[in-house]
PDB file of C-alpha atoms in Angstrom:
ATOM      1  CA  UNK A   1       0.000   0.000   0.000  1.00  0.00           C
ATOM      2  CA  UNK A   2       1.232   3.473  -0.838  1.00  0.00           C
ATOM      3  CA  UNK A   3       1.966   5.859   2.041  1.00  0.00           C
ATOM      4  CA  UNK A   4      -0.543   8.757   2.079  1.00  0.00           C
ATOM      5  CA  UNK A   5       2.168  11.123   3.399  1.00  0.00           C
ATOM      6  CA  UNK A   6       5.169  10.547   1.126  1.00  0.00           C
ATOM      7  CA  UNK A   7       3.695   8.263  -1.593  1.00  0.00           C
ATOM      8  CA  UNK A   8       6.358   5.635  -0.985  1.00  0.00           C
ATOM      9  CA  UNK A   9       5.226   2.184  -2.156  1.00  0.00           C
ATOM     10  CA  UNK A  10       6.650   0.260   0.814  1.00  0.00           C
ATOM     11  CA  UNK A  11       4.574   0.055   3.990  1.00  0.00           C
ATOM     12  CA  UNK A  12       4.264  -2.714   6.521  1.00  0.00           C
ATOM     13  CA  UNK A  13       1.342  -3.861   8.645  1.00  0.00           C
ATOM     14  CA  UNK A  14       2.066  -3.475  12.366  1.00  0.00           C
ATOM     15  CA  UNK A  15      -1.391  -4.373  13.704  1.00  0.00           C
ATOM     16  CA  UNK A  16      -4.483  -6.021  12.225  1.00  0.00           C
ATOM     17  CA  UNK A  17      -7.869  -6.636  13.840  1.00  0.00           C
ATOM     18  CA  UNK A  18     -11.561  -7.025  12.951  1.00  0.00           C
ATOM     19  CA  UNK A  19     -13.629  -3.842  12.747  1.00  0.00           C
ATOM     20  CA  UNK A  20     -17.286  -2.964  12.124  1.00  0.00           C
ATOM     21  CA  UNK A  21     -18.545  -6.149  13.780  1.00  0.00           C
ATOM     22  CA  UNK A  22     -16.467  -8.340  11.488  1.00  0.00           C
ATOM     23  CA  UNK A  23     -17.500  -6.549   8.306  1.00  0.00           C
ATOM     24  CA  UNK A  24     -14.041  -5.058   7.847  1.00  0.00           C
ATOM     25  CA  UNK A  25     -10.416  -5.420   8.907  1.00  0.00           C
ATOM     26  CA  UNK A  26      -8.603  -2.480  10.500  1.00  0.00           C
ATOM     27  CA  UNK A  27      -4.878  -2.355   9.771  1.00  0.00           C
ATOM     28  CA  UNK A  28      -2.247  -0.060  11.299  1.00  0.00           C
ATOM     29  CA  UNK A  29       0.561   0.472   8.831  1.00  0.00           C
ATOM     30  CA  UNK A  30       3.942   2.104   9.002  1.00  0.00           C
ATOM     31  CA  UNK A  31       5.762   3.637   6.075  1.00  0.00           C
ATOM     32  CA  UNK A  32       9.271   2.233   5.665  1.00  0.00           C
ATOM     33  CA  UNK A  33      10.382   5.464   3.991  1.00  0.00           C
ATOM     34  CA  UNK A  34       9.116   8.276   6.292  1.00  0.00           C
ATOM     35  CA  UNK A  35       8.206   6.190   9.371  1.00  0.00           C
ATOM     36  CA  UNK A  36       4.716   7.692   9.735  1.00  0.00           C
ATOM     37  CA  UNK A  37       1.812   5.504  10.741  1.00  0.00           C
ATOM     38  CA  UNK A  38      -1.676   5.399   9.277  1.00  0.00           C
ATOM     39  CA  UNK A  39      -4.814   3.252   9.436  1.00  0.00           C
ATOM     40  CA  UNK A  40      -6.517   1.437   6.571  1.00  0.00           C
ATOM     41  CA  UNK A  41      -9.783  -0.504   6.444  1.00  0.00           C
ATOM     42  CA  UNK A  42     -10.321  -3.498   4.226  1.00  0.00           C
ATOM     43  CA  UNK A  43     -13.860  -4.527   3.239  1.00  0.00           C
ATOM     44  CA  UNK A  44     -15.108  -7.166   0.836  1.00  0.00           C
ATOM     45  CA  UNK A  45     -16.714  -5.640  -2.211  1.00  0.00           C
ATOM     46  CA  UNK A  46     -19.792  -7.641  -3.086  1.00  0.00           C
ATOM     47  CA  UNK A  47     -21.164  -7.181  -6.567  1.00  0.00           C
ATOM     48  CA  UNK A  48     -24.963  -7.124  -6.743  1.00  0.00           C
ATOM     49  CA  UNK A  49     -26.833  -9.874  -8.573  1.00  0.00           C
ATOM     50  CA  UNK A  50     -27.772  -8.624 -12.021  1.00  0.00           C
ATOM     51  CA  UNK A  51     -31.002  -9.642 -13.762  1.00  0.00           C
ATOM     52  CA  UNK A  52     -31.050  -9.985 -17.538  1.00  0.00           C
ATOM     53  CA  UNK A  53     -34.552  -9.011 -18.665  1.00  0.00           C
ATOM     54  CA  UNK A  54     -36.336 -10.433 -21.727  1.00  0.00           C
ATOM     55  CA  UNK A  55     -35.748  -7.121 -23.508  1.00  0.00           C
ATOM     56  CA  UNK A  56     -31.984  -7.560 -23.075  1.00  0.00           C
ATOM     57  CA  UNK A  57     -31.792  -4.807 -20.466  1.00  0.00           C
ATOM     58  CA  UNK A  58     -29.963  -5.461 -17.169  1.00  0.00           C
ATOM     59  CA  UNK A  59     -31.022  -4.345 -13.712  1.00  0.00           C
ATOM     60  CA  UNK A  60     -29.961  -5.029 -10.137  1.00  0.00           C
ATOM     61  CA  UNK A  61     -31.890  -7.849  -8.438  1.00  0.00           C
ATOM     62  CA  UNK A  62     -34.544  -6.449  -6.102  1.00  0.00           C
ATOM     63  CA  UNK A  63     -35.957  -8.902  -3.533  1.00  0.00           C
ATOM     64  CA  UNK A  64     -38.870  -6.508  -2.891  1.00  0.00           C
ATOM     65  CA  UNK A  65     -40.008  -6.891  -6.492  1.00  0.00           C
ATOM     66  CA  UNK A  66     -39.930 -10.689  -6.210  1.00  0.00           C
ATOM     67  CA  UNK A  67     -41.776 -10.543  -2.879  1.00  0.00           C
ATOM     68  CA  UNK A  68     -44.512  -8.311  -4.351  1.00  0.00           C
ATOM     69  CA  UNK A  69     -45.143 -10.862  -7.104  1.00  0.00           C
ATOM     70  CA  UNK A  70     -45.269 -13.726  -4.607  1.00  0.00           C
ATOM     71  CA  UNK A  71     -47.600 -11.838  -2.253  1.00  0.00           C
ATOM     72  CA  UNK A  72     -49.920 -10.974  -5.117  1.00  0.00           C
ATOM     73  CA  UNK A  73     -50.115 -14.630  -6.186  1.00  0.00           C
ATOM     74  CA  UNK A  74     -50.747 -15.726  -2.588  1.00  0.00           C
ATOM     75  CA  UNK A  75     -53.336 -13.076  -1.742  1.00  0.00           C
ATOM     76  CA  UNK A  76     -56.160 -14.557   0.384  1.00  0.00           C
ATOM     77  CA  UNK A  77     -54.448 -17.968   0.332  1.00  0.00           C
ATOM     78  CA  UNK A  78     -53.228 -19.964   3.361  1.00  0.00           C
ATOM     79  CA  UNK A  79     -49.538 -19.324   2.646  1.00  0.00           C
ATOM     80  CA  UNK A  80     -47.066 -18.319   5.351  1.00  0.00           C
ATOM     81  CA  UNK A  81     -45.959 -14.751   4.591  1.00  0.00           C
ATOM     82  CA  UNK A  82     -42.696 -15.326   6.442  1.00  0.00           C
ATOM     83  CA  UNK A  83     -41.895 -18.228   4.095  1.00  0.00           C
ATOM     84  CA  UNK A  84     -42.401 -15.887   1.138  1.00  0.00           C
ATOM     85  CA  UNK A  85     -40.135 -13.283   2.741  1.00  0.00           C
ATOM     86  CA  UNK A  86     -37.447 -15.876   3.485  1.00  0.00           C
ATOM     87  CA  UNK A  87     -37.560 -17.076  -0.115  1.00  0.00           C
ATOM     88  CA  UNK A  88     -37.337 -13.560  -1.591  1.00  0.00           C
ATOM     89  CA  UNK A  89     -34.653 -12.221   0.739  1.00  0.00           C
ATOM     90  CA  UNK A  90     -32.457 -15.329   0.624  1.00  0.00           C
ATOM     91  CA  UNK A  91     -32.856 -15.737  -3.146  1.00  0.00           C
ATOM     92  CA  UNK A  92     -29.616 -13.903  -3.929  1.00  0.00           C
ATOM     93  CA  UNK A  93     -27.689 -16.098  -1.468  1.00  0.00           C
ATOM     94  CA  UNK A  94     -28.774 -19.224  -3.347  1.00  0.00           C
ATOM     95  CA  UNK A  95     -27.604 -18.063  -6.773  1.00  0.00           C
ATOM     96  CA  UNK A  96     -24.057 -19.014  -7.742  1.00  0.00           C
ATOM     97  CA  UNK A  97     -23.638 -16.571 -10.613  1.00  0.00           C
ATOM     98  CA  UNK A  98     -23.303 -12.795 -10.872  1.00  0.00           C
ATOM     99  CA  UNK A  99     -26.100 -12.677 -13.450  1.00  0.00           C
ATOM    100  CA  UNK A 100     -29.443 -14.454 -13.782  1.00  0.00           C
ATOM    101  CA  UNK A 101     -32.235 -14.195 -16.337  1.00  0.00           C
ATOM    102  CA  UNK A 102     -35.702 -13.072 -15.323  1.00  0.00           C
ATOM    103  CA  UNK A 103     -36.878 -16.403 -16.754  1.00  0.00           C
ATOM    104  CA  UNK A 104     -34.732 -18.332 -14.252  1.00  0.00           C
ATOM    105  CA  UNK A 105     -36.089 -16.228 -11.384  1.00  0.00           C
ATOM    106  CA  UNK A 106     -39.638 -16.979 -12.534  1.00  0.00           C
ATOM    107  CA  UNK A 107     -38.953 -20.717 -12.768  1.00  0.00           C
ATOM    108  CA  UNK A 108     -37.473 -20.789  -9.257  1.00  0.00           C
ATOM    109  CA  UNK A 109     -40.466 -18.827  -7.943  1.00  0.00           C
ATOM    110  CA  UNK A 110     -42.858 -21.250  -9.663  1.00  0.00           C
ATOM    111  CA  UNK A 111     -41.065 -24.254  -8.146  1.00  0.00           C
ATOM    112  CA  UNK A 112     -41.306 -22.634  -4.710  1.00  0.00           C
ATOM    113  CA  UNK A 113     -45.010 -21.780  -5.091  1.00  0.00           C
ATOM    114  CA  UNK A 114     -45.812 -25.262  -6.410  1.00  0.00           C
ATOM    115  CA  UNK A 115     -44.753 -26.578  -3.001  1.00  0.00           C
ATOM    116  CA  UNK A 116     -46.643 -23.872  -1.100  1.00  0.00           C
ATOM    117  CA  UNK A 117     -50.085 -23.673  -2.706  1.00  0.00           C
ATOM    118  CA  UNK A 118     -51.442 -24.852  -6.092  1.00  0.00           C
ATOM    119  CA  UNK A 119     -53.751 -21.851  -6.518  1.00  0.00           C
ATOM    120  CA  UNK A 120     -50.908 -19.396  -5.865  1.00  0.00           C
ATOM    121  CA  UNK A 121     -48.792 -21.391  -8.317  1.00  0.00           C
ATOM    122  CA  UNK A 122     -51.456 -21.085 -11.055  1.00  0.00           C
ATOM    123  CA  UNK A 123     -51.905 -17.363 -10.364  1.00  0.00           C
ATOM    124  CA  UNK A 124     -48.159 -16.723 -10.632  1.00  0.00           C
ATOM    125  CA  UNK A 125     -47.863 -18.940 -13.721  1.00  0.00           C
ATOM    126  CA  UNK A 126     -50.697 -17.056 -15.426  1.00  0.00           C
ATOM    127  CA  UNK A 127     -48.776 -13.791 -15.202  1.00  0.00           C
ATOM    128  CA  UNK A 128     -45.292 -15.242 -15.699  1.00  0.00           C
ATOM    129  CA  UNK A 129     -46.279 -17.315 -18.732  1.00  0.00           C
ATOM    130  CA  UNK A 130     -48.667 -14.635 -20.023  1.00  0.00           C
ATOM    131  CA  UNK A 131     -51.813 -16.760 -20.218  1.00  0.00           C
ATOM    132  CA  UNK A 132     -54.288 -15.292 -22.694  1.00  0.00           C
ATOM    133  CA  UNK A 133     -57.033 -17.917 -22.718  1.00  0.00           C
ATOM    134  CA  UNK A 134     -58.911 -20.305 -20.479  1.00  0.00           C
ATOM    135  CA  UNK A 135     -57.152 -23.165 -22.282  1.00  0.00           C
ATOM    136  CA  UNK A 136     -53.817 -21.904 -20.959  1.00  0.00           C
ATOM    137  CA  UNK A 137     -55.154 -22.217 -17.405  1.00  0.00           C
ATOM    138  CA  UNK A 138     -56.588 -25.675 -18.067  1.00  0.00           C
ATOM    139  CA  UNK A 139     -53.328 -26.901 -19.617  1.00  0.00           C
ATOM    140  CA  UNK A 140     -51.297 -25.641 -16.648  1.00  0.00           C
ATOM    141  CA  UNK A 141     -53.694 -27.226 -14.144  1.00  0.00           C
ATOM    142  CA  UNK A 142     -53.432 -30.540 -16.009  1.00  0.00           C
ATOM    143  CA  UNK A 143     -49.627 -30.354 -15.938  1.00  0.00           C
ATOM    144  CA  UNK A 144     -49.757 -29.621 -12.214  1.00  0.00           C
ATOM    145  CA  UNK A 145     -52.093 -32.570 -11.601  1.00  0.00           C
ATOM    146  CA  UNK A 146     -49.918 -34.911 -13.699  1.00  0.00           C
ATOM    147  CA  UNK A 147     -46.878 -33.858 -11.707  1.00  0.00           C
ATOM    148  CA  UNK A 148     -48.753 -34.583  -8.460  1.00  0.00           C
ATOM    149  CA  UNK A 149     -49.940 -37.939  -9.866  1.00  0.00           C
ATOM    150  CA  UNK A 150     -46.331 -38.938 -10.609  1.00  0.00           C
ATOM    151  CA  UNK A 151     -45.170 -37.912  -7.160  1.00  0.00           C
ATOM    152  CA  UNK A 152     -48.158 -39.534  -5.426  1.00  0.00           C
ATOM    153  CA  UNK A 153     -49.112 -36.050  -4.255  1.00  0.00           C
ATOM    154  CA  UNK A 154     -51.063 -35.633  -1.057  1.00  0.00           C
ATOM    155  CA  UNK A 155     -53.057 -32.746  -2.565  1.00  0.00           C
ATOM    156  CA  UNK A 156     -54.335 -34.989  -5.382  1.00  0.00           C
ATOM    157  CA  UNK A 157     -55.667 -37.479  -2.851  1.00  0.00           C
ATOM    158  CA  UNK A 158     -57.446 -34.713  -0.939  1.00  0.00           C
ATOM    159  CA  UNK A 159     -59.012 -33.341  -4.155  1.00  0.00           C
ATOM    160  CA  UNK A 160     -60.303 -36.768  -5.179  1.00  0.00           C
ATOM    161  CA  UNK A 161     -61.794 -37.258  -1.730  1.00  0.00           C
ATOM    162  CA  UNK A 162     -63.568 -33.910  -2.043  1.00  0.00           C
ATOM    163  CA  UNK A 163     -64.938 -34.735  -5.522  1.00  0.00           C
ATOM    164  CA  UNK A 164     -66.269 -38.172  -4.580  1.00  0.00           C
ATOM    165  CA  UNK A 165     -69.988 -38.260  -3.616  1.00  0.00           C
TER     166      UNK A 165
END
């Protein structure tokens, strides 16, 4: 590190300790040229997750935007709001890349909602997949039921019990 007093390139660390509750490292340095001491702080620079939109535009990931979409899909449904918040706010932590497409975010949200509530899943899918007819809804419901049939889904069993006279 360059000395701020004489601009000499050679300094040495004489003390190092955590600062800002572990979010930084405080270092005391001494210039080997002029002998003056100074303090530096080292922090990790975290790059925000970038979202590549369908239009090709990029924007910073916003967990609030994801949460709004989830809450809208789950409105008046028996879904734990805290689970939605945990999903939205921990989303960035579960992504291994610096960039993600909006399509990938939507697919992950659909997978999450499929496990939470089938009605919320269909609502979210209708916006995400841009349904424009009743047939789109019917097709998606059939796919959801087939998936539950393959997994021996508990919800399927409950629905059949409700339909039976």
